[in-house]
Coordinates of N, CA, C and O in Angstrom, one line a residue:
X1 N 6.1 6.6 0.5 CA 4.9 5.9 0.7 C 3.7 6.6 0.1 O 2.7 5.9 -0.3
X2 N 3.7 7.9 -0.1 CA 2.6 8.6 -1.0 C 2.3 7.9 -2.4 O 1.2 7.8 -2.9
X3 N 3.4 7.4 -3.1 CA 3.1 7.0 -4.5 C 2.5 5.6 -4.4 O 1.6 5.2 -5.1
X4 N 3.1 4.9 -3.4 CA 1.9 3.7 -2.6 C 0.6 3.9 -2.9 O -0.1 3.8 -3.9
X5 N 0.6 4.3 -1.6 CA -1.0 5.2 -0.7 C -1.5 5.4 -2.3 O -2.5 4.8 -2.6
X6 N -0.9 6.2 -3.1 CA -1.7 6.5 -4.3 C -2.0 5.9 -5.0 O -3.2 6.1 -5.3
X7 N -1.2 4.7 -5.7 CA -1.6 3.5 -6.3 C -2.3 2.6 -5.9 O -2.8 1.8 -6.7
X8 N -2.4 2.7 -4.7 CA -3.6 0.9 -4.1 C -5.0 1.9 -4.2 O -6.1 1.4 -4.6
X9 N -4.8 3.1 -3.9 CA -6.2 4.1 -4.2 C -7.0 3.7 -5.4 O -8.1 3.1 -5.5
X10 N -5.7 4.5 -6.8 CA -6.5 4.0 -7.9 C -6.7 2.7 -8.4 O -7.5 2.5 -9.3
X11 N -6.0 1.6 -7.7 CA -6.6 0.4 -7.6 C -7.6 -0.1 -7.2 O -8.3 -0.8 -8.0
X12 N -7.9 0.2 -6.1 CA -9.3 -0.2 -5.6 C -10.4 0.7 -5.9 O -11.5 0.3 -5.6
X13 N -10.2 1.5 -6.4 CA -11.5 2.9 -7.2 C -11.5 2.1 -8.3 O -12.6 1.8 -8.6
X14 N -10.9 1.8 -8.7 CA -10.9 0.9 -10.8 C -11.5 -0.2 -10.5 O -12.3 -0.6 -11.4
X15 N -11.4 -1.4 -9.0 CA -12.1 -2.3 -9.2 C -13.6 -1.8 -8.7 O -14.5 -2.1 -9.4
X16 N -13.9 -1.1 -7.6 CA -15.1 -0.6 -7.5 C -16.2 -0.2 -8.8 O -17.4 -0.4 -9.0
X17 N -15.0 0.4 -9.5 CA -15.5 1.4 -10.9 C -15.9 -0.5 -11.9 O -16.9 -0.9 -12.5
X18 N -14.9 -1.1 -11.8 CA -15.1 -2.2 -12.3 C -16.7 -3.4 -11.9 O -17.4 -4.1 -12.7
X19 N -16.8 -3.3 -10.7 CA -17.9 -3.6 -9.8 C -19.4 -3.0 -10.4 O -20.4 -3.7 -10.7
X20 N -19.2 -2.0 -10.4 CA -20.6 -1.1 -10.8 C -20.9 -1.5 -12.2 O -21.9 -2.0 -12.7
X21 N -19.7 -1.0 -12.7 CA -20.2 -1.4 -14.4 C -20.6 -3.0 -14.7 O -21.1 -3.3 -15.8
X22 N -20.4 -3.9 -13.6 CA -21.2 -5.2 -13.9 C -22.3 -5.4 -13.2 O -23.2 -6.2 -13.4
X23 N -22.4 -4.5 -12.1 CA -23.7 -4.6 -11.8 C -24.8 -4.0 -12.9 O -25.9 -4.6 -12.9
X24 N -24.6 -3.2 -13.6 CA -25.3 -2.0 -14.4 C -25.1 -2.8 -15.4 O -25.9 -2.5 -16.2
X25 N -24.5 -3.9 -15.8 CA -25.0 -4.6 -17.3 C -23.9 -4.3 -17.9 O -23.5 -5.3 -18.4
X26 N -23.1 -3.5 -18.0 CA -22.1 -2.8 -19.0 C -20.8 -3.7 -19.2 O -20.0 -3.4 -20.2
X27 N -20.4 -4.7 -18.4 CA -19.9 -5.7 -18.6 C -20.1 -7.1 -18.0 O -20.9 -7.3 -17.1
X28 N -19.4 -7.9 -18.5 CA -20.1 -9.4 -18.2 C -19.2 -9.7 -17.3 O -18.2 -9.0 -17.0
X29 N -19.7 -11.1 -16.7 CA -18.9 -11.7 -15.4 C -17.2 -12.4 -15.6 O -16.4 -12.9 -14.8
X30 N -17.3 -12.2 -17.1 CA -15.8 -13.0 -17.2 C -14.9 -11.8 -17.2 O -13.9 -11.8 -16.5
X31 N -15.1 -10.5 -18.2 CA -14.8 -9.4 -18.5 C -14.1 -9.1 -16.7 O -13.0 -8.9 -16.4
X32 N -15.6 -9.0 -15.8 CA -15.3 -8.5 -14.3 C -14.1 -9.0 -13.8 O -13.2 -8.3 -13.4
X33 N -14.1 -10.6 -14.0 CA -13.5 -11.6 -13.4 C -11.6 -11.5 -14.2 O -10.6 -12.1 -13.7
X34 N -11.3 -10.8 -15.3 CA -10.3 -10.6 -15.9 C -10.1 -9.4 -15.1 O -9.1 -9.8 -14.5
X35 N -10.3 -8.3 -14.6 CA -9.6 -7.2 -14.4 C -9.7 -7.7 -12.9 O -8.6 -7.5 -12.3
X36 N -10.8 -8.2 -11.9 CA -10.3 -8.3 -10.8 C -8.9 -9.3 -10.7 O -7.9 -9.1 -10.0
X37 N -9.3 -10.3 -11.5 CA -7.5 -11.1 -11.1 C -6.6 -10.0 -11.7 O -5.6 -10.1 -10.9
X38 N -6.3 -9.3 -12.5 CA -5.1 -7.8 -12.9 C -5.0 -7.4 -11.5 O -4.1 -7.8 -10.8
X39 N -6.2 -6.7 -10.9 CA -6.4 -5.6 -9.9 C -5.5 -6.4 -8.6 O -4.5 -5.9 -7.9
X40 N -6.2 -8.0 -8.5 CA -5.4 -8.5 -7.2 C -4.3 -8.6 -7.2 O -3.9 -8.6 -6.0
X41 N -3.3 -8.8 -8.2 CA -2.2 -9.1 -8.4 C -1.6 -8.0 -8.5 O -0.4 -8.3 -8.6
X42 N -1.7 -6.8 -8.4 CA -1.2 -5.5 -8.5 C -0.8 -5.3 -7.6 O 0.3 -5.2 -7.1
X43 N -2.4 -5.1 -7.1 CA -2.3 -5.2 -5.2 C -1.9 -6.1 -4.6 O -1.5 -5.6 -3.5
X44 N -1.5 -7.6 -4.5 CA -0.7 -8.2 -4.0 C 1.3 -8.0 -4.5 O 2.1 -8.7 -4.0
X45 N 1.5 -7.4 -5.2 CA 2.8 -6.8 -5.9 C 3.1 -5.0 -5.4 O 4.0 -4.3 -5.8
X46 N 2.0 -4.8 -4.4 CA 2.2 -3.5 -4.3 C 2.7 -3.0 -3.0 O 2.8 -1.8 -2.7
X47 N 3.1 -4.5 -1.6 CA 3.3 -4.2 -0.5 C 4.3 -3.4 -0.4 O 5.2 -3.5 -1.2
X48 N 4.5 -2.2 0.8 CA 5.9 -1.9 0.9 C 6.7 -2.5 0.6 O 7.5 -2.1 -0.3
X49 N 6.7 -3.9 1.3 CA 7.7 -5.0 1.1 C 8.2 -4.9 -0.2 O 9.5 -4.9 -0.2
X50 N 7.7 -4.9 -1.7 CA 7.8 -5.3 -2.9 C 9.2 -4.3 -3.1 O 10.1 -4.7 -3.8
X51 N 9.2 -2.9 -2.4 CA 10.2 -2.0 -2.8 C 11.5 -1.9 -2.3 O 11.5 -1.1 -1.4
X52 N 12.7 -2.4 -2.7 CA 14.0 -2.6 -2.3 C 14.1 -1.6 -1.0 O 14.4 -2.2 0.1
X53 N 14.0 -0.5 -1.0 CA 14.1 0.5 -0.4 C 13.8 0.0 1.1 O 14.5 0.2 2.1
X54 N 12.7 -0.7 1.0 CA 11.6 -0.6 2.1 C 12.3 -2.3 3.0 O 12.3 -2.7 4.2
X55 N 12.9 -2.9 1.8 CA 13.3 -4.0 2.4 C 14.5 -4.1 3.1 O 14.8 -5.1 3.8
X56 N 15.3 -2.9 2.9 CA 16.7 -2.9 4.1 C 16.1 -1.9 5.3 O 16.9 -2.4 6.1
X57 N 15.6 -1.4 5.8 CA 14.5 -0.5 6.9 C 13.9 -1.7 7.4 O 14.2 -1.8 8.6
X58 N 13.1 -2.7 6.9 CA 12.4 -3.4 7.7 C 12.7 -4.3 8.9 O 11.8 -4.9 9.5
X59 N 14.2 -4.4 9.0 CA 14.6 -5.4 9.6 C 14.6 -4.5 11.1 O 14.2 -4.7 12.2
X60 N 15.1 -3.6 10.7 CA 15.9 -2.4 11.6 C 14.4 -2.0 12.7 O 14.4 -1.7 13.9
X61 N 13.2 -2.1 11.9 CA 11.8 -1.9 12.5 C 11.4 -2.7 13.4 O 10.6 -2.4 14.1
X62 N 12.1 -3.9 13.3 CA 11.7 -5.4 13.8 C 11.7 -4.8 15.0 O 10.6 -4.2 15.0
X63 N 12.2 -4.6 16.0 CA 12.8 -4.2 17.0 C 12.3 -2.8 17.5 O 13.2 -2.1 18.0
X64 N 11.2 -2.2 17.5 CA 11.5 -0.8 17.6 C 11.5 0.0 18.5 O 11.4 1.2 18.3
X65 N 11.5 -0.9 20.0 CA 11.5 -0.6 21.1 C 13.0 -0.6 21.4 O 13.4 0.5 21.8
X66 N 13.9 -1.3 21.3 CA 15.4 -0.9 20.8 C 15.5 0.5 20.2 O 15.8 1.5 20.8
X67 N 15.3 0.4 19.0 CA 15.8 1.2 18.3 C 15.3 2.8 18.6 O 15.7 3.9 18.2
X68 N 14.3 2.2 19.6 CA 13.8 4.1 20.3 C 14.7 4.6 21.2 O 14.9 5.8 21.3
X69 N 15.3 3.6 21.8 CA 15.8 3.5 23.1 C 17.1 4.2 22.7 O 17.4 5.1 23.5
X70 N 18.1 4.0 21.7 CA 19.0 4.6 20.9 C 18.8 5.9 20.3 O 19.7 6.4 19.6
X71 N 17.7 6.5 20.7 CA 17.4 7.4 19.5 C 17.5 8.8 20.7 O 16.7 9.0 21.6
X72 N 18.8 9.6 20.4 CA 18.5 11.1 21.1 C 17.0 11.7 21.4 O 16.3 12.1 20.4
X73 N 16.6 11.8 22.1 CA 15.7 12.9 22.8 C 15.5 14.2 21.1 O 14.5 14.8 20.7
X74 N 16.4 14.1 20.7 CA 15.8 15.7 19.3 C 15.2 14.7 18.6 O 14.0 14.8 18.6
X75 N 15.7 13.8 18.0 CA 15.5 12.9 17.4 C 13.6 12.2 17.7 O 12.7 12.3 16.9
X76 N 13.7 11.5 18.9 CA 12.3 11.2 19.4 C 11.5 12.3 19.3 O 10.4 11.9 18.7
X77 N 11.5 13.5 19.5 CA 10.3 14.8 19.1 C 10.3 14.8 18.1 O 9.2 15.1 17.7
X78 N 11.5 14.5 16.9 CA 10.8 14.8 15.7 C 10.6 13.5 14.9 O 10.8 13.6 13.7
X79 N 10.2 12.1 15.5 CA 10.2 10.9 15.0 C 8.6 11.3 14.9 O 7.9 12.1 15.6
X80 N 8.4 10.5 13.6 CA 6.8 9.9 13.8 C 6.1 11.0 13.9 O 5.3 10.9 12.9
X81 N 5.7 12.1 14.5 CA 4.7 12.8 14.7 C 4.5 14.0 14.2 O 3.5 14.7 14.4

């Protein structure tokens, strides 16, 4: 999830960064209007969901009041926190 967390970061800093530079003149509204549709599409391509990995786990989460309930006592101290 770090390389996530990392990427939606420099995503949204690049459109901010993109934001400013058309406030300040330095680019025009269509220029803006090209990278924020890149930027949204990134970001909508960037959910957990998008990552195979993340898509066999999610089902298993559905439930997670179950799946605590299953879970040894060592296990629960060192879940999550």
């Amino acid at each position: 999830m770090s390389a996530h967390k990392r990427k939606r970061y420099n995503l949204q800093h690049e459109m901010a960064r993109c934001q400013t530079q058309h406030r300040d003149g330095l680019i025009d509204g269509v220029t803006l209007k090209t990278h924020s549709l890149r930027i949204g599409r990134e970001l909508a391509n960037l959910t957990p969901q998008a990552d195979g990995r993340t898509g066999r786990i999610l089902p298993r989460l559905a439930d997670f009041g179950a799946l605590w309930r299953q879970m040894p006592p060592e296990e629960k101290r060192t879940c999550c926190w």
